[in-house]
Coordinates of C-alpha atoms in Angstrom, one line a residue:
X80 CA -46.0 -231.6 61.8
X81 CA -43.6 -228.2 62.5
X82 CA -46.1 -226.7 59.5
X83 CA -49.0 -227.8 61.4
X84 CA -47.4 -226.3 64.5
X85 CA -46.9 -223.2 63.3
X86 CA -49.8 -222.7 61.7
X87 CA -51.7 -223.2 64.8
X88 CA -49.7 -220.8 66.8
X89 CA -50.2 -217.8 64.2
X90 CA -54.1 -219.0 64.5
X91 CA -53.8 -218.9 68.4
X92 CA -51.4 -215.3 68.6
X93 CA -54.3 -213.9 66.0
X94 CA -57.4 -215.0 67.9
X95 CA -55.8 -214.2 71.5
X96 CA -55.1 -210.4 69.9
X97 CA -56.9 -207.9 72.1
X98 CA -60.3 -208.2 73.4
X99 CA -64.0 -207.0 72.5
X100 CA -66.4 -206.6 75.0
X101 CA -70.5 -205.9 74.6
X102 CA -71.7 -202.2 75.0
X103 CA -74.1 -203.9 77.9
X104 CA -70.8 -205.2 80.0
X105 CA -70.4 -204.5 83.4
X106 CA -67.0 -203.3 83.1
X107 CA -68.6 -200.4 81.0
X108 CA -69.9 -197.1 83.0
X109 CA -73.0 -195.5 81.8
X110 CA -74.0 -191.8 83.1
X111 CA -77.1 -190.4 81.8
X112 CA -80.4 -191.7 80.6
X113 CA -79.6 -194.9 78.1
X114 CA -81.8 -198.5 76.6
X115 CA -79.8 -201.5 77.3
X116 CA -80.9 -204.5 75.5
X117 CA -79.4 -207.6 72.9
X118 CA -76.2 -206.7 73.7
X119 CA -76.3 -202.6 72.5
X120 CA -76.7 -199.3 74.2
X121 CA -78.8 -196.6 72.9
X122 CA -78.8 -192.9 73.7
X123 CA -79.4 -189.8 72.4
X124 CA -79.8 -186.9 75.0
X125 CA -77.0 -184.0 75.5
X126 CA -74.0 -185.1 78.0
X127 CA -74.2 -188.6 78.0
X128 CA -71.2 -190.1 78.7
X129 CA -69.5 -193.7 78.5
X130 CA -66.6 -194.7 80.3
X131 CA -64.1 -197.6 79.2
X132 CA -61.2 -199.1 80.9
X133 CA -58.9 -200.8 79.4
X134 CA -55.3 -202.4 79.0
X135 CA -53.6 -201.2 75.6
X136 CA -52.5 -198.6 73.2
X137 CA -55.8 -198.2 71.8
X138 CA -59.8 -198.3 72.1
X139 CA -62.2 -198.9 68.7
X140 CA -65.7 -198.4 69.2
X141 CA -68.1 -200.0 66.8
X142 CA -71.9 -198.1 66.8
X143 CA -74.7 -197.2 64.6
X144 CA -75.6 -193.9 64.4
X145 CA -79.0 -192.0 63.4
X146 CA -78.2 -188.8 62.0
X147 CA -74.8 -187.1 63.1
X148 CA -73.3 -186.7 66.3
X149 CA -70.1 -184.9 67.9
X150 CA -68.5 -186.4 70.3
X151 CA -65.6 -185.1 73.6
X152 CA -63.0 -187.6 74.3
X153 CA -60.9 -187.8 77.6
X154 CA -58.3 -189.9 77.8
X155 CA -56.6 -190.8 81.8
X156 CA -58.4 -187.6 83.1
X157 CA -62.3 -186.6 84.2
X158 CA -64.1 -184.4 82.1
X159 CA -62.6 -180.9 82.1
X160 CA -63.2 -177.7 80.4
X161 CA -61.4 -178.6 77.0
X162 CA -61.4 -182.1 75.6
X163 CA -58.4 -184.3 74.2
X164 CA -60.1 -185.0 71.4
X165 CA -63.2 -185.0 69.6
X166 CA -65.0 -186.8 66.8
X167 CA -68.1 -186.6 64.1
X168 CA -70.3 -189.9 63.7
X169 CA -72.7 -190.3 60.8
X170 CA -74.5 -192.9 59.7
X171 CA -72.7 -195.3 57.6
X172 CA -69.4 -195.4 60.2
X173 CA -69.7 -199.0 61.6
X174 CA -66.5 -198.7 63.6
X175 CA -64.6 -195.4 65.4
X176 CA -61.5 -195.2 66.6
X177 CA -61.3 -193.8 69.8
X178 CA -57.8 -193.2 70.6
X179 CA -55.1 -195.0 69.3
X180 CA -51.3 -194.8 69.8
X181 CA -51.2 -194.2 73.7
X182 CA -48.2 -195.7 76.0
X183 CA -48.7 -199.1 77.0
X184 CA -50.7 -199.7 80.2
X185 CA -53.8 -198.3 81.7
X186 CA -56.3 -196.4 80.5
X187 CA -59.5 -194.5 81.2
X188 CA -61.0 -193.0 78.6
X189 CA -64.4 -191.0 78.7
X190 CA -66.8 -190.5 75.3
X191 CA -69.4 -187.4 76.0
X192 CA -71.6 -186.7 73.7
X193 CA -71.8 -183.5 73.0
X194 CA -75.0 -182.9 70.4
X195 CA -78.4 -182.5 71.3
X196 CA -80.3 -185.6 70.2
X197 CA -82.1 -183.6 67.2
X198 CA -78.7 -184.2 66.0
X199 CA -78.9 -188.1 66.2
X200 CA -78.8 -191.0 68.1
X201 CA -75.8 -193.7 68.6
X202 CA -76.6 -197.5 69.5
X203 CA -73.2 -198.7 70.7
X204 CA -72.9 -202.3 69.6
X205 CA -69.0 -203.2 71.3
X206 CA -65.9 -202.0 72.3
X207 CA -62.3 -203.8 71.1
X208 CA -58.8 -203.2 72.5
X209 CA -55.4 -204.0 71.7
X210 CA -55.3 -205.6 75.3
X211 CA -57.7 -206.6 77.7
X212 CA -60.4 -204.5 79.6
X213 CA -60.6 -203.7 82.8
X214 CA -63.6 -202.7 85.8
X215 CA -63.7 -198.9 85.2
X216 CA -63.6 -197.1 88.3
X217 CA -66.8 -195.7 90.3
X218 CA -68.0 -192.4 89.1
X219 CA -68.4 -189.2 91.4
X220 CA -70.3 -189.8 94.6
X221 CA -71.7 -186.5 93.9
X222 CA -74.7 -186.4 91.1
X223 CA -76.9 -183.5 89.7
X224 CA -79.7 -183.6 87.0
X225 CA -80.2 -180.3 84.8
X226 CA -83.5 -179.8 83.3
X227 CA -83.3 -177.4 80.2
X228 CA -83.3 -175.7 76.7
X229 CA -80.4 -174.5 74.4
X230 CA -78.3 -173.2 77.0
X231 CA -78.0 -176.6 78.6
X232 CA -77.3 -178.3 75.6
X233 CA -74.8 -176.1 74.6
X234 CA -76.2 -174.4 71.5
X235 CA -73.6 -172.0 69.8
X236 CA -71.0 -172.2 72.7
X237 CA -67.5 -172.3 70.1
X238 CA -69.4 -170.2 67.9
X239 CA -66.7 -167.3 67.3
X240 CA -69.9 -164.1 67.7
X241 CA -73.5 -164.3 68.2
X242 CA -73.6 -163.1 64.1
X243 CA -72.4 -166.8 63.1
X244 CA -75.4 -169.1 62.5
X245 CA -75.6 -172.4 64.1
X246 CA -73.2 -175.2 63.3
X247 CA -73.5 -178.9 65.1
X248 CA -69.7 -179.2 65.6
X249 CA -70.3 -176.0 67.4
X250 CA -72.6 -177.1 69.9
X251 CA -70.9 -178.6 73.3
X252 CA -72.7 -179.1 76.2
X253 CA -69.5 -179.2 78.2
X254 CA -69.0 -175.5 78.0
X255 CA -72.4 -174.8 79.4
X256 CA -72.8 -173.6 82.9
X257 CA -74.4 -176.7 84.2
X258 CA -71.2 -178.9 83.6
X259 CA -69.1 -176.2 85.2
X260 CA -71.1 -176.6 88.0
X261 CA -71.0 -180.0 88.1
X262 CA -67.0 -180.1 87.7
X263 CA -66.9 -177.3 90.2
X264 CA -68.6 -179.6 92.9
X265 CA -66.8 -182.8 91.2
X266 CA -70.0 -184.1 90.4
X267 CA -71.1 -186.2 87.6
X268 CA -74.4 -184.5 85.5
X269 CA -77.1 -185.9 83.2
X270 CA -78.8 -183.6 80.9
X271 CA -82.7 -183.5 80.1
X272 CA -82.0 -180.8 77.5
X273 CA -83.6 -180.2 74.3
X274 CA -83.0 -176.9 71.9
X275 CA -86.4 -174.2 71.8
X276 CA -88.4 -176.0 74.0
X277 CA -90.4 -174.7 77.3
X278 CA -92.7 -175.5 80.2
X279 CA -95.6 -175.1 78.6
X280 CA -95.1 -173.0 75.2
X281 CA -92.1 -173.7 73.0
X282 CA -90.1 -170.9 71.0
X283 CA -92.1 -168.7 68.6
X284 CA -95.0 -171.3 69.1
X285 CA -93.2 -173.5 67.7
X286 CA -93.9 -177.5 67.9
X287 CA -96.6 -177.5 70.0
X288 CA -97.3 -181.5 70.4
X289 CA -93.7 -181.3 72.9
X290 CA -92.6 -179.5 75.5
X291 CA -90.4 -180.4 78.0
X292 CA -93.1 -180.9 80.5
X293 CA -93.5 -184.0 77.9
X294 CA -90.3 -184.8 76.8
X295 CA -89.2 -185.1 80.4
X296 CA -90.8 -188.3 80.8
X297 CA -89.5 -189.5 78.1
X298 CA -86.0 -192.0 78.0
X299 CA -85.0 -190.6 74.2
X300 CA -84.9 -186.9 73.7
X301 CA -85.8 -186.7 69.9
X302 CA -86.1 -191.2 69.1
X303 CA -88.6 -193.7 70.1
X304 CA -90.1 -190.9 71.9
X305 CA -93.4 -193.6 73.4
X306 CA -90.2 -195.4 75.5
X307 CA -90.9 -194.1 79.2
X308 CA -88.0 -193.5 81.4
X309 CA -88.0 -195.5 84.6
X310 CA -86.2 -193.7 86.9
X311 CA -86.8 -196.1 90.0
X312 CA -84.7 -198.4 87.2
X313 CA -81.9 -196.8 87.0
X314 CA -78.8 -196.7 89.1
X315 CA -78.6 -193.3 89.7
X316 CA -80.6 -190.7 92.1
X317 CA -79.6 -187.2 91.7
X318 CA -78.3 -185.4 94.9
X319 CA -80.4 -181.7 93.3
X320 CA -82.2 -181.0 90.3
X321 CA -81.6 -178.0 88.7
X322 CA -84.7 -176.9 86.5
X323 CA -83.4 -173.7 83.9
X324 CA -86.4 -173.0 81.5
X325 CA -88.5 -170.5 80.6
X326 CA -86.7 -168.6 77.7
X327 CA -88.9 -170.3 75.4
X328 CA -92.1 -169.7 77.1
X329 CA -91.5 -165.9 76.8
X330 CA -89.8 -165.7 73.2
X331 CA -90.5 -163.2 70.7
X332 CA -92.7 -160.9 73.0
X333 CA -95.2 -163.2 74.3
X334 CA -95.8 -165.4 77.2
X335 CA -98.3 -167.9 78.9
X336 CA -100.7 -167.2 81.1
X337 CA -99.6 -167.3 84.9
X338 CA -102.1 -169.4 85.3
X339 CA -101.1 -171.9 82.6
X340 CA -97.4 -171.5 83.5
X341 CA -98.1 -172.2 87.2
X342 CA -100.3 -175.5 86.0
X343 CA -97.7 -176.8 83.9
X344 CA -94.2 -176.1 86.3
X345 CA -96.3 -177.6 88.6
X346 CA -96.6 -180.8 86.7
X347 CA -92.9 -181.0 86.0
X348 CA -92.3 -180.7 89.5
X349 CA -94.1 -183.4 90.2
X350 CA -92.4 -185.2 88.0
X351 CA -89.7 -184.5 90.0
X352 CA -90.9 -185.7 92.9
X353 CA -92.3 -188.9 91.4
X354 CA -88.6 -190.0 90.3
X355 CA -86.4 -189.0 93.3
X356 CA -89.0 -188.4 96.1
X357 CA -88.9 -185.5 98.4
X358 CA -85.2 -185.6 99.9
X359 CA -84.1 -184.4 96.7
X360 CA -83.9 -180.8 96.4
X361 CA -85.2 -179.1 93.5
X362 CA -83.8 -175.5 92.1
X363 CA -85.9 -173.8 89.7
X364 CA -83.5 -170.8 88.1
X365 CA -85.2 -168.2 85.6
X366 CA -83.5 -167.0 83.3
X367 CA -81.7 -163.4 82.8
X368 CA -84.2 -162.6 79.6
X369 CA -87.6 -161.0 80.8
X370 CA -87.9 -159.8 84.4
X371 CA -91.5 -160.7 84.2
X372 CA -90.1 -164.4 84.4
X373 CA -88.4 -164.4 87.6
X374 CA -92.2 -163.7 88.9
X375 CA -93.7 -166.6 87.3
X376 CA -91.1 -168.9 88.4
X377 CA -91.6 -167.9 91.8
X378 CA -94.7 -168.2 91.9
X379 CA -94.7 -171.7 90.3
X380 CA -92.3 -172.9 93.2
X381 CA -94.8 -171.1 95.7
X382 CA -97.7 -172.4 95.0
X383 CA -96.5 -175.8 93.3
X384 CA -97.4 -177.8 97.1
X385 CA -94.1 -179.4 97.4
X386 CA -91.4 -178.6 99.9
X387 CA -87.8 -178.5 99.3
X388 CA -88.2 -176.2 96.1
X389 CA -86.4 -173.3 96.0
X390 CA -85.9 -170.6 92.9
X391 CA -83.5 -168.0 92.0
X392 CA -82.7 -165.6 89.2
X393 CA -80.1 -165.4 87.3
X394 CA -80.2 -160.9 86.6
X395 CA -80.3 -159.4 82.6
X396 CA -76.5 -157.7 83.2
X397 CA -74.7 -161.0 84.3
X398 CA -73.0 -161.5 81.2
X399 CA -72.4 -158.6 78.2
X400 CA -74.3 -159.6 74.6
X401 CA -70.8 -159.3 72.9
X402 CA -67.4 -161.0 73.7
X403 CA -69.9 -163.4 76.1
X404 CA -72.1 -164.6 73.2
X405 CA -71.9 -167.4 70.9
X406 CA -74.2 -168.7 67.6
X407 CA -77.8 -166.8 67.6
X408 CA -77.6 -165.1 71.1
X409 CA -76.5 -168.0 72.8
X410 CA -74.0 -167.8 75.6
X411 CA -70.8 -168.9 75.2
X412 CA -67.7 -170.5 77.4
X413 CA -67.5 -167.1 79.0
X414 CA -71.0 -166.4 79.6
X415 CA -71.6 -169.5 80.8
X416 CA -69.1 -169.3 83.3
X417 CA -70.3 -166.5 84.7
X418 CA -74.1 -168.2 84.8
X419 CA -72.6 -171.1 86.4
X420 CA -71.2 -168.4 89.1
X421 CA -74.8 -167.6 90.0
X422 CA -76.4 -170.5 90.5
X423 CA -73.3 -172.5 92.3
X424 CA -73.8 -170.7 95.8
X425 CA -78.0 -171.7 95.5
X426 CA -76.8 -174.9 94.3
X427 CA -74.1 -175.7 97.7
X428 CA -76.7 -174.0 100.0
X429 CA -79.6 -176.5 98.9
X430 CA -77.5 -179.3 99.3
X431 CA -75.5 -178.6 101.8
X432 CA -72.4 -179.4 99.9
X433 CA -69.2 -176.6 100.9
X434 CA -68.3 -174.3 98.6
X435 CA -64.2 -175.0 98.2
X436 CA -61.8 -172.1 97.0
X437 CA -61.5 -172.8 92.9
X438 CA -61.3 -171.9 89.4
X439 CA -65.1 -172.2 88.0
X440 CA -64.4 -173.6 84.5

């Protein structure tokens, strides 16, 4: 009977050890565009980020992945310009430890992903601690939704010159300029970001069939690209949304038509419009490339028949092409902080938020 006993308690102590939790759990936080359904989460676009709270020394995540991924890590902190930790999933890793080996008590902790979804796609399956999990705690009350190419995703920003070629585990979108704007205003971001893409022509003619005027619509950047993204679903309306395109359009000497240009900003405006309505402002930045572009995006914004658009420009000599350049004439940490400079003031004057005395970083 004491056998019997014992047995049972060794049973109870093993089953009772930590707890796992669904992806789809309440207690889980979700910021960016993801497909909830049988228990798993699914995302792929730039700057996605899941938060987990929890009651332990440690947090295992167990995932599928399509492709390969990087991930930032924060543990007991918000997102800030350099990350605790970071980690590479490929398919074939069923389970990834997240942090292990922490004090005992409470813990946030915050996975980003920070690879474009050409990279890959995750479907998170659960999430298992060494204690119990707890309701995380409500993101920023601040929210801002960049639309963009390469240098929102981060392409080539811990590249050490703009000689190197590009590398994945080089590529973090939390060194680009729209999440040091959105730590700058303590707002949380989501990214519709995709590498060589444009309004209405993609780099060097490239991949014609998608542009972001298309992939905008869509709730996977690069996977199961007929799923349409309901914005009225989702929990979260954007206080601005910041449009930065256009490099594309004009690469390698050539451009659109004006008139093809105007069409087609136009019809990503609307889009705009059509998931936030017209309280939300919209700011349409061209980029520091070809002065011909600042034109065209003002004339798009112009004539687009929408109020509450604005545009700026961000100037050719804002950043050097040397020590502010990452992978393949990509900006780096340094030149995106000095991007993110620019648009901040258009960015507090369209939404009225304050501009507070700070690092930008």
């Amino acid at each position: 009977m004491k056998r019997l006993l014992t047995l049972a308690l060794i049973l109870i102590t093993c089953c009772s050890y930590g707890a796992v939790i669904p992806a789809t759990d309440s207690k889980i936080t979700y910021i960016g565009r993801t497909l909830a359904g049988d228990g798993t989460v699914s995302y792929d676009w730039s700057g996605t980020e899941v938060i987990v709270k929890f009651k332990g020394t440690s947090l295992k995540m167990s995932c599928t992945q399509e492709g390969a991924d990087w991930f930032n890590v924060w543990i007991d902190k918000a997102p800030v310009a350099r990350e605790d930790s970071k980690f590479k999933n490929e398919e074939g890793n069923r389970e990834v430890t997240v942090c292990s080996g922490l004090r005992k008590g409470v813990h946030q902790v915050v996975i980003q992903k920070r690879t474009e979804g050409g990279q890959g796609c995750i479907n998170v399956e659960s999430f298992e601690c060494d204690g119990e999990f707890l309701q995380t705690e409500k993101p920023h009350s601040r929210h801002i939704e960049f639309i963009g190419d390469s240098y929102t995703c981060g392409f080539g920003t811990e590249a050490a010159s703009t000689k190197e070629p590009f590398r994945p585990e080089e590529e973090n979108c939390n060194l680009t300029y729209a999440a040091i704007a959105g730590r700058y205003f303590d707002a949380d971001i989501n990214l519709v970001s995709h590498s060589g893409l444009g309004v209405v022509r993609n780099y060097n003619d490239g991949s014609p069939e998608s542009t972001m005027l298309d992939k905008y619509s869509q709730t996977f950047d690069n996977h199961r690209k007929e799923l349409v993204w309901d914005a009225a679903a989702s929990a979260v309306r954007p206080d601005v949304v910041v449009i930065y395109l256009g490099t594309n359009d004009f690469s390698r000497g050539k451009q659109p038509t004006i008139e093809k240009w105007t069409a087609g900003y136009g019809k990503l405006i609307a889009k705009v419009r059509a998931n936030y309505g017209d309280e939300v402002p919209v700011l349409c930045v061209s980029s520091r490339l070809n002065p011909l572009m600042h034109y065209y995006v003002e004339t798009a914004v112009k004539s687009c028949g929408f109020a509450n658009v604005h545009w700026t420009s961000i100037q050719e000599d804002v950043h050097n092409v040397t020590s502010d350049m990452g992978a393949s004439g990509h900006p780096n940490y340094s030149g995106h902080r000095k991007v993110a400079s620019c648009m901040i003031p258009y960015i507090s004057t369209v939404t009225g938020w304050e501009m507070p005395f700070k690092t930008v970083e």
